[in-house]
Short mmCIF file of C-alpha atoms in Angstrom, two decimals:
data_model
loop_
_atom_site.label_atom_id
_atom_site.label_comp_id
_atom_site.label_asym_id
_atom_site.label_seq_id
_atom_site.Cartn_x
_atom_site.Cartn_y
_atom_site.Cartn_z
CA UNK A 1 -52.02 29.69 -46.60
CA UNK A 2 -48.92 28.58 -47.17
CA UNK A 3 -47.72 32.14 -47.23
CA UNK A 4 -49.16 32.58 -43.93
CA UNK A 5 -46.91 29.76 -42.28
CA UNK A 6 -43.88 30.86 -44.56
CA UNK A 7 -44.23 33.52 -42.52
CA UNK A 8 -45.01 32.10 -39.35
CA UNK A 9 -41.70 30.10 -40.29
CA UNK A 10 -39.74 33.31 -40.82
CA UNK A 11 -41.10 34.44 -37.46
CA UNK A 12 -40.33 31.23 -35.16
CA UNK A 13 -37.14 31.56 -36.94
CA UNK A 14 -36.39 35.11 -36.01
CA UNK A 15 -37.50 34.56 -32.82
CA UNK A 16 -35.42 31.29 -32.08
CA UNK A 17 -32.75 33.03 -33.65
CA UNK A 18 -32.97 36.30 -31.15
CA UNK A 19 -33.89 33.92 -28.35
CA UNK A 20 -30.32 31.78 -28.84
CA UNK A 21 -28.63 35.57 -29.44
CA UNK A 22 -29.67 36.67 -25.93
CA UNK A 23 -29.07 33.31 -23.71
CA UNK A 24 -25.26 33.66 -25.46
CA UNK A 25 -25.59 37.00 -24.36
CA UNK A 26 -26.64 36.15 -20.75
CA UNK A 27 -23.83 33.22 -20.53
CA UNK A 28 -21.18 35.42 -21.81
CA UNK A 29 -22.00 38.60 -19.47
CA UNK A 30 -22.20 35.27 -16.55
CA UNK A 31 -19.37 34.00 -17.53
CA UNK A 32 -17.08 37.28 -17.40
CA UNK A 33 -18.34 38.08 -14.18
CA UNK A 34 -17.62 34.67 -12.82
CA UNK A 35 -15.01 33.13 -14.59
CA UNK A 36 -12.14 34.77 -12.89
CA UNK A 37 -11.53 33.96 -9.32
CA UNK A 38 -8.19 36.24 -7.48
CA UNK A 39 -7.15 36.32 -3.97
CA UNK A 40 -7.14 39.65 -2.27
CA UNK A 41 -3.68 39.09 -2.28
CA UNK A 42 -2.83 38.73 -5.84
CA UNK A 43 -5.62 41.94 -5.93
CA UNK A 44 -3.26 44.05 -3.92
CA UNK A 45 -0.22 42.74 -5.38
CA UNK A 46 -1.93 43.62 -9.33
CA UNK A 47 -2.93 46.82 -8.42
CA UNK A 48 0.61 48.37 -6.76
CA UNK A 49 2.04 46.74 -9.98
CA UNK A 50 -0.14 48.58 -12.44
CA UNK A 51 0.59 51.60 -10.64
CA UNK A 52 4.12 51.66 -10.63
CA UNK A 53 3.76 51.14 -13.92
CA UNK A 54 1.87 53.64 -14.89
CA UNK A 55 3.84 56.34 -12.87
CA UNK A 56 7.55 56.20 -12.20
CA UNK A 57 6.92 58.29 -8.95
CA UNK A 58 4.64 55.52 -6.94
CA UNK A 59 7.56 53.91 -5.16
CA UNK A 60 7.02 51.24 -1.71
CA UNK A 61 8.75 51.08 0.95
CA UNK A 62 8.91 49.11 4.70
CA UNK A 63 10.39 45.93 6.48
CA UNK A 64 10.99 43.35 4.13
CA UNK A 65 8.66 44.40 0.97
CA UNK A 66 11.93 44.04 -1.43
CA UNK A 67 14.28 40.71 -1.12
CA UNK A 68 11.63 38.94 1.18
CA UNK A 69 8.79 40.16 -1.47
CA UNK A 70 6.81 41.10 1.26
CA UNK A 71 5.91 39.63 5.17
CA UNK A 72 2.66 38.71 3.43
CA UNK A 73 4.20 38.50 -0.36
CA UNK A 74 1.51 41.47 -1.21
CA UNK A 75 5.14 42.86 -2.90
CA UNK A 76 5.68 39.71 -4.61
CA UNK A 77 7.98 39.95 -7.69
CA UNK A 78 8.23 43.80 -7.87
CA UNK A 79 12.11 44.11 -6.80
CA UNK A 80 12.79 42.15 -9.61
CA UNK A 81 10.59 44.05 -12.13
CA UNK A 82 11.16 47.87 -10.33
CA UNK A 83 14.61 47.33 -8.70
CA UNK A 84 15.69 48.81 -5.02
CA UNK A 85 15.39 52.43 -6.02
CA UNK A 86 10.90 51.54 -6.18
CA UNK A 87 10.70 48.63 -3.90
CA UNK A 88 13.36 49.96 -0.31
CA UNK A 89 13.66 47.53 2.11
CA UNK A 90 14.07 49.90 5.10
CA UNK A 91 15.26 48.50 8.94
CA UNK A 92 12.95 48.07 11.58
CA UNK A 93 12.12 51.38 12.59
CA UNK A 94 8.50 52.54 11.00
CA UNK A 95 9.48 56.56 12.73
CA UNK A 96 12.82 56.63 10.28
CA UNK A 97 11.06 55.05 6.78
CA UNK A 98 7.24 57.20 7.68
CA UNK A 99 9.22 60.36 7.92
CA UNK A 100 10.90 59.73 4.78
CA UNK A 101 7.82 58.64 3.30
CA UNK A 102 6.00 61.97 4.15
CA UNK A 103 9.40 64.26 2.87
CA UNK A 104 9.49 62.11 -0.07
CA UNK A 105 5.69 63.36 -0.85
CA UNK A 106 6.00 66.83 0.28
CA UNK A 107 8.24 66.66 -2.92
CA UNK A 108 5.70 65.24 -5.27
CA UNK A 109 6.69 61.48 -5.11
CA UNK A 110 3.98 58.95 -4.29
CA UNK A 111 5.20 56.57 -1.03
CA UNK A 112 3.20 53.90 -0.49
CA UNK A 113 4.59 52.71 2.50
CA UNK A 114 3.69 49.23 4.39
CA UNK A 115 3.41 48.77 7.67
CA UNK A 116 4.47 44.69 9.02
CA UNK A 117 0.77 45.56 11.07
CA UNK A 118 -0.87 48.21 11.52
CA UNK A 119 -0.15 48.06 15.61
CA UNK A 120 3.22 48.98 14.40
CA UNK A 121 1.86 52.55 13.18
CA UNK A 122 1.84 53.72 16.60
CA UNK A 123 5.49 53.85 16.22
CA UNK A 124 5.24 56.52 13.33
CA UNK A 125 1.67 57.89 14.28
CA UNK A 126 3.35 61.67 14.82
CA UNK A 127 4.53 61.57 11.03
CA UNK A 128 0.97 60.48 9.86
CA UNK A 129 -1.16 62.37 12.16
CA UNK A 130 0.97 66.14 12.50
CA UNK A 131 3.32 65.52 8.69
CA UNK A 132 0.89 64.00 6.84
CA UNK A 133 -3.03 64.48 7.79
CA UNK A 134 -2.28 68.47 8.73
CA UNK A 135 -0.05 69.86 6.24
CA UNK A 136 -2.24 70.53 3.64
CA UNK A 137 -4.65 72.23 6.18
CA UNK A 138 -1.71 74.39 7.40
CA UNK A 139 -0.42 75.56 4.14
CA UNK A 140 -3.64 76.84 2.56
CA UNK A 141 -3.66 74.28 0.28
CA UNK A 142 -0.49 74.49 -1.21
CA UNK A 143 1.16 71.45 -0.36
CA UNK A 144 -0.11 67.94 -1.10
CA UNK A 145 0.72 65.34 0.49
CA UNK A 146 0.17 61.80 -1.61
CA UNK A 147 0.87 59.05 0.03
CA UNK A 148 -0.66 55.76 1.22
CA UNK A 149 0.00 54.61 4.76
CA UNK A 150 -1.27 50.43 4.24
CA UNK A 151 -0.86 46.49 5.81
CA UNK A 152 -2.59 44.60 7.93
CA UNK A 153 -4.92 45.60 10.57
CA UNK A 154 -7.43 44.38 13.62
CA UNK A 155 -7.34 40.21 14.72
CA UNK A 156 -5.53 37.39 13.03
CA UNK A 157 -5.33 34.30 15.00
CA UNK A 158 -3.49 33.57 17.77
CA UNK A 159 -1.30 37.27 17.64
CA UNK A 160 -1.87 38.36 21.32
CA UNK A 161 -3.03 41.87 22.20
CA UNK A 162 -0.06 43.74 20.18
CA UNK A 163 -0.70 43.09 17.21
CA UNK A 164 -4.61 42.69 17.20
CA UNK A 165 -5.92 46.27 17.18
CA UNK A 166 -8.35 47.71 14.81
CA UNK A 167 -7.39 51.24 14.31
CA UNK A 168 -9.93 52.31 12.03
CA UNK A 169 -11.78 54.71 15.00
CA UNK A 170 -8.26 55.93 15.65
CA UNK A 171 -7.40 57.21 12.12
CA UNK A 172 -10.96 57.50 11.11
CA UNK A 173 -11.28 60.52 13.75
CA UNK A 174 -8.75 63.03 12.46
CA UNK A 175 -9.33 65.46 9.43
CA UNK A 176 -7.03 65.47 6.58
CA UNK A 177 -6.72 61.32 6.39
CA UNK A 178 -9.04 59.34 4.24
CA UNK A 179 -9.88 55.52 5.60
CA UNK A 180 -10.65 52.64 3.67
CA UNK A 181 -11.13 49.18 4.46
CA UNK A 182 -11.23 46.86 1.43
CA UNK A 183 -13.33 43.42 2.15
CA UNK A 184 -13.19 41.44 -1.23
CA UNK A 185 -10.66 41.88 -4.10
CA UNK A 186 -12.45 43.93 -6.18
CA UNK A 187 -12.37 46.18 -2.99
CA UNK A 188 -8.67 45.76 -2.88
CA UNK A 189 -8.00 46.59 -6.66
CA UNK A 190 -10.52 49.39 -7.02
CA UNK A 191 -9.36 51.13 -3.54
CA UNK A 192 -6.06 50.34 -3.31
CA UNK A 193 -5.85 51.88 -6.92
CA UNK A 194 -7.70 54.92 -5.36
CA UNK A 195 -5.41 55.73 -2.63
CA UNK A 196 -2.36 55.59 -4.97
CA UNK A 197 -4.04 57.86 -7.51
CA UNK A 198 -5.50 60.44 -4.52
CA UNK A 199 -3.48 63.45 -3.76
CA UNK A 200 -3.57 63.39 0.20
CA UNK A 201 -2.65 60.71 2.90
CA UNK A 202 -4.59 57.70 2.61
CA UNK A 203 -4.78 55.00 5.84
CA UNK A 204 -5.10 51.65 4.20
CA UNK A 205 -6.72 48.85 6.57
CA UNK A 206 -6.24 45.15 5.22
CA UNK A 207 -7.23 42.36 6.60
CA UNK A 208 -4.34 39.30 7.33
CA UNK A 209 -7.16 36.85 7.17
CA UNK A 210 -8.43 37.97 3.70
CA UNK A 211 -5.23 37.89 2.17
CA UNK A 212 -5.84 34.22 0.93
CA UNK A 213 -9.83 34.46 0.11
CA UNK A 214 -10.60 33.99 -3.16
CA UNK A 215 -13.70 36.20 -5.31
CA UNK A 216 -14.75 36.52 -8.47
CA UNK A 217 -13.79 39.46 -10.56
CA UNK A 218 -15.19 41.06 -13.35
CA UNK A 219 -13.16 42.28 -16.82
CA UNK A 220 -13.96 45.60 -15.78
CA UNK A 221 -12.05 45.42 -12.26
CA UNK A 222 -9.24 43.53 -13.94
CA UNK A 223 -8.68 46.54 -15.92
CA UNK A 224 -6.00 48.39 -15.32
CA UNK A 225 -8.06 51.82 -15.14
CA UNK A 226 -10.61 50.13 -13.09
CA UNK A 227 -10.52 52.47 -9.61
CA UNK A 228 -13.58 52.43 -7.11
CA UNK A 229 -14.45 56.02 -5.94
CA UNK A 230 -13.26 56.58 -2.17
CA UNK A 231 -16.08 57.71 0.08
CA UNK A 232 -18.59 55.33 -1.61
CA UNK A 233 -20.37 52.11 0.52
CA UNK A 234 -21.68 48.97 -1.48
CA UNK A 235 -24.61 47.47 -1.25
CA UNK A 236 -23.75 43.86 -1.23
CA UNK A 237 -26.94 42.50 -1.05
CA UNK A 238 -30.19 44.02 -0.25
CA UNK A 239 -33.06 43.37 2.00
CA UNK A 240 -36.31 45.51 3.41
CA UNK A 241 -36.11 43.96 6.74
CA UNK A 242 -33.00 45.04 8.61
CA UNK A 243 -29.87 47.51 7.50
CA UNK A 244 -26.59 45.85 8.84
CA UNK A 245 -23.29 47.73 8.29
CA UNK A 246 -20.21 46.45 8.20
CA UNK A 247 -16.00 46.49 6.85
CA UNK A 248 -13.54 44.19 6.27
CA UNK A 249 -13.69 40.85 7.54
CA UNK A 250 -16.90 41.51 9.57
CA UNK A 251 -18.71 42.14 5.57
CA UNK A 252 -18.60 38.65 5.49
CA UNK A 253 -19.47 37.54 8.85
CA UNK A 254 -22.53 40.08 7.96
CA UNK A 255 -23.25 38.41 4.72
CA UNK A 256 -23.55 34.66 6.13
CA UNK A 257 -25.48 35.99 8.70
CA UNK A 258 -27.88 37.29 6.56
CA UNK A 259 -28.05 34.17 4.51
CA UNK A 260 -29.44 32.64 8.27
CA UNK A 261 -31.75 35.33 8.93
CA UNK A 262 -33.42 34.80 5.28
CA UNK A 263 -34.54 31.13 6.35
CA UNK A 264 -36.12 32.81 9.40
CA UNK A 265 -38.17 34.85 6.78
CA UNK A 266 -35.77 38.23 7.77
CA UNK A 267 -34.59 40.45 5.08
CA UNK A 268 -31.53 41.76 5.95
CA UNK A 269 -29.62 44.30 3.80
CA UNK A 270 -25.87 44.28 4.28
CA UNK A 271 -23.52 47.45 3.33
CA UNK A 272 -19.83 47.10 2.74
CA UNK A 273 -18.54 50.72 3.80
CA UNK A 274 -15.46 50.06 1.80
CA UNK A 275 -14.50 53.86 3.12
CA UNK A 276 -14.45 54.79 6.64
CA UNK A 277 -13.26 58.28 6.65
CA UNK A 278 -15.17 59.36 4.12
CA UNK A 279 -18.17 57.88 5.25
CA UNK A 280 -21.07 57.14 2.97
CA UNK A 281 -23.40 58.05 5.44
CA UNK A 282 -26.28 58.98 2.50
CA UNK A 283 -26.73 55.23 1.70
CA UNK A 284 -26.41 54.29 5.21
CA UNK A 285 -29.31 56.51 6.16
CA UNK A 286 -31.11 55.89 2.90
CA UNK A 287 -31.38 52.04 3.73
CA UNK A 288 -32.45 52.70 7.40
CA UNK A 289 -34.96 54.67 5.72
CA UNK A 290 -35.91 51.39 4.21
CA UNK A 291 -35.78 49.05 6.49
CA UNK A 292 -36.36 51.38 9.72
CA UNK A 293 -34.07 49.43 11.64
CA UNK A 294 -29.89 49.55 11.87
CA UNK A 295 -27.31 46.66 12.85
CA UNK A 296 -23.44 48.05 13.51
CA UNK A 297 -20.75 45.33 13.28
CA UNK A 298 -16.72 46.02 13.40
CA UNK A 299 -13.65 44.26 15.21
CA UNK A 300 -12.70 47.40 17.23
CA UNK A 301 -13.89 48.63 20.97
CA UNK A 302 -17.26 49.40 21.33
CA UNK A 303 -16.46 53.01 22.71
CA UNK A 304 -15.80 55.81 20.49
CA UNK A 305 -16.01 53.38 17.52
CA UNK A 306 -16.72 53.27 13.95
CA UNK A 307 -20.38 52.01 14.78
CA UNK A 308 -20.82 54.65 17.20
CA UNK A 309 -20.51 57.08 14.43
CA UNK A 310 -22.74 55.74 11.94
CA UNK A 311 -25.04 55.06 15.39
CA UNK A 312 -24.97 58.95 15.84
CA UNK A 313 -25.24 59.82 12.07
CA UNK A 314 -28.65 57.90 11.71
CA UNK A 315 -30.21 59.58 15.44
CA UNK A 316 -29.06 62.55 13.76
CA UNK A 317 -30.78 62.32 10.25
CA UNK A 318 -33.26 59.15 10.36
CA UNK A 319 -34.67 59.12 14.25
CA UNK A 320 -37.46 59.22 13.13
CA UNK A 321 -37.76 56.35 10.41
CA UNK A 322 -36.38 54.39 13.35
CA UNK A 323 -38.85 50.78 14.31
CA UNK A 324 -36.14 49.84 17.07
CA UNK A 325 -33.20 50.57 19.22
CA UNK A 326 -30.21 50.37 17.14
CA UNK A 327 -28.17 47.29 17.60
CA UNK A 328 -24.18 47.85 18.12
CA UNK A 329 -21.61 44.72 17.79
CA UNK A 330 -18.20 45.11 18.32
CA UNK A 331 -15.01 43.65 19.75
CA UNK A 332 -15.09 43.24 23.89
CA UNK A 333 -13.74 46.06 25.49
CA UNK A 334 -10.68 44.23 26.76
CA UNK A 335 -6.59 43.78 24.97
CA UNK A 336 -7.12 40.63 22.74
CA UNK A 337 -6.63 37.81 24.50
CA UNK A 338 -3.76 35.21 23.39
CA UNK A 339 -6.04 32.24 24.31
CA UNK A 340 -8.18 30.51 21.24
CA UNK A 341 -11.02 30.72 23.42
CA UNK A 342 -11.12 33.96 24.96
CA UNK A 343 -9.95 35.20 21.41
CA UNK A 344 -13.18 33.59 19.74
CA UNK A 345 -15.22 35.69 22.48
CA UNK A 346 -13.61 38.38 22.29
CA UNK A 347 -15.11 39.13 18.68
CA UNK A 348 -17.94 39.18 16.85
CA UNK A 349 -19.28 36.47 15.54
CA UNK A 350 -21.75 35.54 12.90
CA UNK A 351 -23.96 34.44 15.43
CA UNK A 352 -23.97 37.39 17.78
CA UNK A 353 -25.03 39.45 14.05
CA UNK A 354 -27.87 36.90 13.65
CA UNK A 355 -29.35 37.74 17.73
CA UNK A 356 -28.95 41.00 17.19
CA UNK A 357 -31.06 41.36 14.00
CA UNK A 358 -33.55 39.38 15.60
CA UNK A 359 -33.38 42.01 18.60
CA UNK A 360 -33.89 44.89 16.01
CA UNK A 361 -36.48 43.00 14.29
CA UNK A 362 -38.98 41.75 17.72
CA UNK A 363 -37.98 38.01 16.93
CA UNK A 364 -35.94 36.77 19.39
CA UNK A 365 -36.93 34.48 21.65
CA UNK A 366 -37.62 36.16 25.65
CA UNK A 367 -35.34 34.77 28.45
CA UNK A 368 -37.88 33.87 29.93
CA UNK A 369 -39.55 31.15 27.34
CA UNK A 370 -35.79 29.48 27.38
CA UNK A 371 -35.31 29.30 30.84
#
């Protein structure tokens, strides 16, 4: 008997023991996944750091990155640590510093040159579309071109038309460019880290309203190996209901969204494309499969855009997995206005996501019943 509860003893004691073992476990793997909080800023900034470090041919390059650390301090404190020869503050004249940027990779260095905004590109957009996006095409594959073409892109606040455009249809449409469009700062870290390491031209689309959001990183993205392949979506949170796509800023408008939709008993499932050229068009199609019905959202013009692709991909490969028309939200097809107002309609917002899923989904309410 008193063997038996010796053992029973032994047993609850084992099992207490293995029970505190895996709740320390638990709290340990929750607590390196949320304990650290960085800006996409400070993700950026991190990540062009580590690898200049790690190769003395990454060098940057573009208005004010050097002495004024940076329009949006993304260069912050890496004149002082790399000195002029790394960090070149050129003049105002993106044509001059691209087309030294592209020579300086034809030659096996690794530019990463920023752009002030990406509207600014247009002034350069012969060096990255002929120079940069063509030349390994044109010689056979015999000479790389590694370099990373990045800033801010798409609507701030209160910028006017000319510095407001979302140019990830533009550069997402011509071979020999890869896209990506980094939402949180693991994004940031792993793609930014990506495009540096990648041996042709990479367009770079940030986001001037993310720079100061905050997210929780891992250990494993705060290591400096830590890279996130390029031409790979996320699923950032899954549902069986509706598939909404999204990049950027818009991955978040997608995300609260969903959080309404889920109290209306709809299960949305948001992707983060993370790469736009590549396009992961595999998991986009394999969660329309799913949830047989497709929400597009981006900042850009609704023709020719980025959700008219992935629109066209799904006809293509899933028509027939389709429950619904597919939904398409995008920026008005007008120049930005300057006006708060008109500026708040002339993009998406969370609730225009939230209608539409309800449109893919049978649940919105008829004209009619409102009027």
């Amino acid at each position: 008997m008193l063997g038996i509860a010796g053992k029973g003893v032994a047993r609850g004691g084992m099992n207490a023991s293995r029970i505190r073992s895996q709740s320390l476990l638990l709290a340990s793997k929750s607590y390196s996944s949320t304990a650290k909080q960085m800006t996409v800023r400070d993700a950026l900034n991190s990540a062009l750091d580590e690898e200049m470090s790690a190769d003395p041919k990454v060098f940057i390059m573009g208005e004010e990155v050097g002495e004024y650390q940076g329009a949006y301090k993304i260069t912050k404190g890496l004149l002082d640590k790399y000195g002029p020869d790394r960090v070149v503050d050129t003049p105002i004249t993106e044509a001059g510093f691209t087309g030294i940027g592209v020579g300086a990779a034809y030659h096996g260095l690794k530019p990463v040159v920023e752009f002030m905004t990406f509207n600014f590109s247009m002034q350069a957009i012969d060096h990255i579309i002929n120079s940069a996006a063509k030349s390994n095409y044109m010689s056979a594959g015999q000479l790389s071109v590694p370099i990373v073409f990045r800033g801010p892109n798409g609507a701030a606040a209160g910028v006017g038309a000319q510095h407001s455009h979302c140019y990830a249809a533009w550069y997402s449409s011509c071979p020999g460019l890869k896209v990506l469009a980094p939402y949180s700062s693991e994004d940031a870290r792993g793609l930014l880290k990506a495009a540096i390491r990648d041996p042709d031209p990479v367009v770079f689309l940030e986001n001037e309203l993310l720079y100061g959001e905050s997210f929780p990183v891992s250990a494993e993205v705060l290591d400096s190996s830590f890279s996130l392949p390029i031409g790979k979506a996320k699923i950032e949170l899954e549902g069986k209901d509706v598939t909404i796509t999204a990049f950027s800023k818009m991955v978040g408008f997608a995300l609260k969204a969903a959080e309404i939709l889920a109290k209306e008993g709809i299960s949305a499932e948001v992707i983060n494309l993370r790469s736009i050229r590549p396009l992961d068009r595999s998991t986009i199609n394999a969660s329309v499969r799913k949830t047989n019905r497709l929400v597009t959202v981006e900042e850009g013009f609704p023709q020719h855009g980025v959700g008219a692709e992935i629109c066209a991909s799904v006809v293509e490969d899933s028509f027939e997995y389709l429950d619904a028309p597919v939904e398409r939200i995008s920026g008005s097809d007008v120049p930005t206005p300057y006006a708060a107002n008109l500026e708040r309609m002339a993009f998406p917002q969370i609730e225009d996501i939230v209608r539409a899923a309800k449109r893919a989904c049978y649940r919105s309410v008829p004209m009619a019943a409102t009027a």
